[in-house]
mmCIF file of C-alpha atoms in Angstrom:
data_model
loop_
_atom_site.group_PDB
_atom_site.id
_atom_site.type_symbol
_atom_site.label_atom_id
_atom_site.label_comp_id
_atom_site.label_asym_id
_atom_site.label_seq_id
_atom_site.Cartn_x
_atom_site.Cartn_y
_atom_site.Cartn_z
ATOM 1 C CA UNK S 1 -32.167 22.628 99.117
ATOM 2 C CA UNK S 2 -33.344 21.083 95.874
ATOM 3 C CA UNK S 3 -32.413 24.263 93.951
ATOM 4 C CA UNK S 4 -28.917 24.236 95.472
ATOM 5 C CA UNK S 5 -28.465 20.590 94.442
ATOM 6 C CA UNK S 6 -29.558 21.274 90.882
ATOM 7 C CA UNK S 7 -27.267 24.318 90.663
ATOM 8 C CA UNK S 8 -24.302 22.319 92.019
ATOM 9 C CA UNK S 9 -24.984 19.517 89.537
ATOM 10 C CA UNK S 10 -25.128 22.049 86.698
ATOM 11 C CA UNK S 11 -21.773 23.523 87.710
ATOM 12 C CA UNK S 12 -20.137 20.094 88.011
ATOM 13 C CA UNK S 13 -21.430 18.938 84.636
ATOM 14 C CA UNK S 14 -20.753 22.272 82.957
ATOM 15 C CA UNK S 15 -17.902 22.818 80.592
ATOM 16 C CA UNK S 16 -18.217 19.571 78.657
ATOM 17 C CA UNK S 17 -15.587 20.524 76.090
ATOM 18 C CA UNK S 18 -13.295 21.657 78.906
ATOM 19 C CA UNK S 19 -13.635 18.248 80.519
ATOM 20 C CA UNK S 20 -13.442 16.070 77.408
ATOM 21 C CA UNK S 21 -10.878 18.006 75.357
ATOM 22 C CA UNK S 22 -8.975 20.089 77.893
ATOM 23 C CA UNK S 23 -7.864 23.701 77.626
ATOM 24 C CA UNK S 24 -4.506 22.967 75.944
ATOM 25 C CA UNK S 25 -3.401 21.256 72.749
ATOM 26 C CA UNK S 26 -0.159 20.140 71.091
ATOM 27 C CA UNK S 27 0.987 21.976 67.974
ATOM 28 C CA UNK S 28 3.410 20.009 65.768
ATOM 29 C CA UNK S 29 5.940 22.136 63.895
ATOM 30 C CA UNK S 30 8.193 20.987 61.053
ATOM 31 C CA UNK S 31 10.108 22.471 58.160
ATOM 32 C CA UNK S 32 12.111 21.688 55.066
ATOM 33 C CA UNK S 33 15.004 21.778 55.736
ATOM 34 C CA UNK S 34 14.864 20.718 59.368
ATOM 35 C CA UNK S 35 16.847 22.553 62.029
ATOM 36 C CA UNK S 36 14.968 25.826 61.590
ATOM 37 C CA UNK S 37 14.349 28.014 64.646
ATOM 38 C CA UNK S 38 10.596 28.360 65.300
ATOM 39 C CA UNK S 39 9.533 31.205 67.600
ATOM 40 C CA UNK S 40 6.000 30.735 68.912
ATOM 41 C CA UNK S 41 4.438 34.035 69.957
ATOM 42 C CA UNK S 42 1.085 34.687 71.577
ATOM 43 C CA UNK S 43 1.833 32.532 74.612
ATOM 44 C CA UNK S 44 2.289 33.774 78.175
ATOM 45 C CA UNK S 45 5.977 32.961 77.758
ATOM 46 C CA UNK S 46 7.320 33.123 74.172
ATOM 47 C CA UNK S 47 8.669 29.718 73.226
ATOM 48 C CA UNK S 48 11.437 28.787 70.807
ATOM 49 C CA UNK S 49 12.179 25.330 69.442
ATOM 50 C CA UNK S 50 14.189 23.789 66.607
ATOM 51 C CA UNK S 51 12.221 21.908 63.956
ATOM 52 C CA UNK S 52 10.883 19.283 64.063
ATOM 53 C CA UNK S 53 9.277 19.985 67.428
ATOM 54 C CA UNK S 54 5.959 20.392 69.198
ATOM 55 C CA UNK S 55 4.668 22.851 71.773
ATOM 56 C CA UNK S 56 1.742 22.795 74.184
ATOM 57 C CA UNK S 57 -0.459 25.876 73.843
ATOM 58 C CA UNK S 58 -3.674 27.128 75.368
ATOM 59 C CA UNK S 59 -6.616 26.652 73.050
ATOM 60 C CA UNK S 60 -7.722 30.279 73.459
ATOM 61 C CA UNK S 61 -4.310 31.808 72.561
ATOM 62 C CA UNK S 62 -3.769 33.907 69.419
ATOM 63 C CA UNK S 63 -0.636 32.278 68.049
ATOM 64 C CA UNK S 64 1.809 32.955 65.252
ATOM 65 C CA UNK S 65 5.023 31.100 64.477
ATOM 66 C CA UNK S 66 8.096 32.782 62.988
ATOM 67 C CA UNK S 67 10.556 30.511 61.190
ATOM 68 C CA UNK S 68 14.137 31.692 60.718
ATOM 69 C CA UNK S 69 17.413 30.164 59.607
ATOM 70 C CA UNK S 70 20.557 31.712 58.222
ATOM 71 C CA UNK S 71 20.573 31.629 54.434
ATOM 72 C CA UNK S 72 16.754 31.461 54.202
ATOM 73 C CA UNK S 73 13.967 34.020 54.056
ATOM 74 C CA UNK S 74 12.053 34.251 57.375
ATOM 75 C CA UNK S 75 8.441 33.115 57.308
ATOM 76 C CA UNK S 76 5.547 33.919 59.639
ATOM 77 C CA UNK S 77 2.580 31.553 59.942
ATOM 78 C CA UNK S 78 -0.442 32.886 61.849
ATOM 79 C CA UNK S 79 -2.667 30.196 63.357
ATOM 80 C CA UNK S 80 -6.421 30.582 63.354
ATOM 81 C CA UNK S 81 -8.886 29.027 65.768
ATOM 82 C CA UNK S 82 -11.596 26.761 64.461
ATOM 83 C CA UNK S 83 -14.388 24.785 66.125
ATOM 84 C CA UNK S 84 -14.047 21.152 64.973
ATOM 85 C CA UNK S 85 -16.870 18.634 65.180
ATOM 86 C CA UNK S 86 -15.720 17.237 68.536
ATOM 87 C CA UNK S 87 -15.456 20.723 70.044
ATOM 88 C CA UNK S 88 -18.882 21.695 68.736
ATOM 89 C CA UNK S 89 -20.400 18.525 70.192
ATOM 90 C CA UNK S 90 -18.902 19.251 73.608
ATOM 91 C CA UNK S 91 -20.011 22.860 73.430
ATOM 92 C CA UNK S 92 -23.539 21.837 72.398
ATOM 93 C CA UNK S 93 -23.631 19.266 75.206
ATOM 94 C CA UNK S 94 -23.593 22.207 77.572
ATOM 95 C CA UNK S 95 -27.152 22.994 76.534
ATOM 96 C CA UNK S 96 -28.283 19.639 77.875
ATOM 97 C CA UNK S 97 -26.026 19.225 80.899
ATOM 98 C CA UNK S 98 -24.186 22.356 81.911
ATOM 99 C CA UNK S 99 -26.310 25.187 80.664
ATOM 100 C CA UNK S 100 -25.009 28.705 80.442
ATOM 101 C CA UNK S 101 -22.257 28.108 83.013
ATOM 102 C CA UNK S 102 -20.691 25.324 80.946
ATOM 103 C CA UNK S 103 -20.952 27.350 77.749
ATOM 104 C CA UNK S 104 -19.270 30.271 79.489
ATOM 105 C CA UNK S 105 -16.433 28.073 80.746
ATOM 106 C CA UNK S 106 -15.843 26.597 77.288
ATOM 107 C CA UNK S 107 -15.968 30.015 75.618
ATOM 108 C CA UNK S 108 -13.534 31.547 78.128
ATOM 109 C CA UNK S 109 -11.015 28.700 77.971
ATOM 110 C CA UNK S 110 -11.361 28.094 74.232
ATOM 111 C CA UNK S 111 -11.891 24.406 74.989
ATOM 112 C CA UNK S 112 -14.193 24.022 71.994
ATOM 113 C CA UNK S 113 -11.559 25.305 69.533
ATOM 114 C CA UNK S 114 -8.481 23.919 67.773
ATOM 115 C CA UNK S 115 -5.663 25.837 66.102
ATOM 116 C CA UNK S 116 -5.317 25.527 62.331
ATOM 117 C CA UNK S 117 -3.106 24.534 60.627
ATOM 118 C CA UNK S 118 -1.891 21.734 62.856
ATOM 119 C CA UNK S 119 0.647 20.392 62.048
ATOM 120 C CA UNK S 120 2.412 23.551 60.871
ATOM 121 C CA UNK S 121 4.721 22.670 57.976
ATOM 122 C CA UNK S 122 6.791 25.202 56.020
ATOM 123 C CA UNK S 123 9.277 24.998 53.176
ATOM 124 C CA UNK S 124 11.984 27.591 53.636
ATOM 125 C CA UNK S 125 13.063 29.639 50.613
ATOM 126 C CA UNK S 126 16.783 30.400 50.159
ATOM 127 C CA UNK S 127 17.795 34.019 50.444
ATOM 128 C CA UNK S 128 18.293 35.541 47.026
ATOM 129 C CA UNK S 129 21.582 37.379 46.949
ATOM 130 C CA UNK S 130 21.823 40.173 44.461
ATOM 131 C CA UNK S 131 24.661 39.700 42.015
ATOM 132 C CA UNK S 132 26.928 42.685 41.698
ATOM 133 C CA UNK S 133 26.300 44.379 38.394
ATOM 134 C CA UNK S 134 29.467 44.821 36.373
ATOM 135 C CA UNK S 135 29.857 48.297 34.895
ATOM 136 C CA UNK S 136 29.264 48.461 31.171
ATOM 137 C CA UNK S 137 32.387 48.786 29.132
ATOM 138 C CA UNK S 138 32.689 51.759 26.858
ATOM 139 C CA UNK S 139 33.260 50.734 23.295
ATOM 140 C CA UNK S 140 35.688 52.638 21.226
ATOM 141 C CA UNK S 141 33.932 54.438 18.430
ATOM 142 C CA UNK S 142 34.062 52.553 15.152
ATOM 143 C CA UNK S 143 36.451 54.058 12.630
ATOM 144 C CA UNK S 144 34.767 56.134 9.976
ATOM 145 C CA UNK S 145 34.619 54.404 6.634
ATOM 146 C CA UNK S 146 37.163 55.693 4.189
ATOM 147 C CA UNK S 147 35.898 57.486 1.196
ATOM 148 C CA UNK S 148 37.331 56.692 -2.194
ATOM 149 C CA UNK S 149 39.097 59.204 -4.458
#
């Protein structure tokens, strides 16, 4: 009975980062100019918003954001996952309180990680339109110099 109680306590206390930080986070998205369509991929359901905006994402998702607006070059920003100090502390707390179960929960849910960069800020570049090249004009040949007599 004592073993069962200790195991139950370990499971309840496990996943410290999952409990303290949660398995989702807000990603803030903005652009210059504003009003750019931001397509967030890597989610269960692809999400689109108009900048400035924010989206809620799972911490363990591999995310990229595509920015597009007429008259501007599209841009893609991949987000990386990083373990910040608070996530590392929660993950390390599993050693003391939750053991392997808590570490497994945090690793599976990504609770110990944050997406970088956050906020995501881009400056859109105008589309460069090629100027039509005017055909070169043919010059009339220069008259031959007259020779004296």
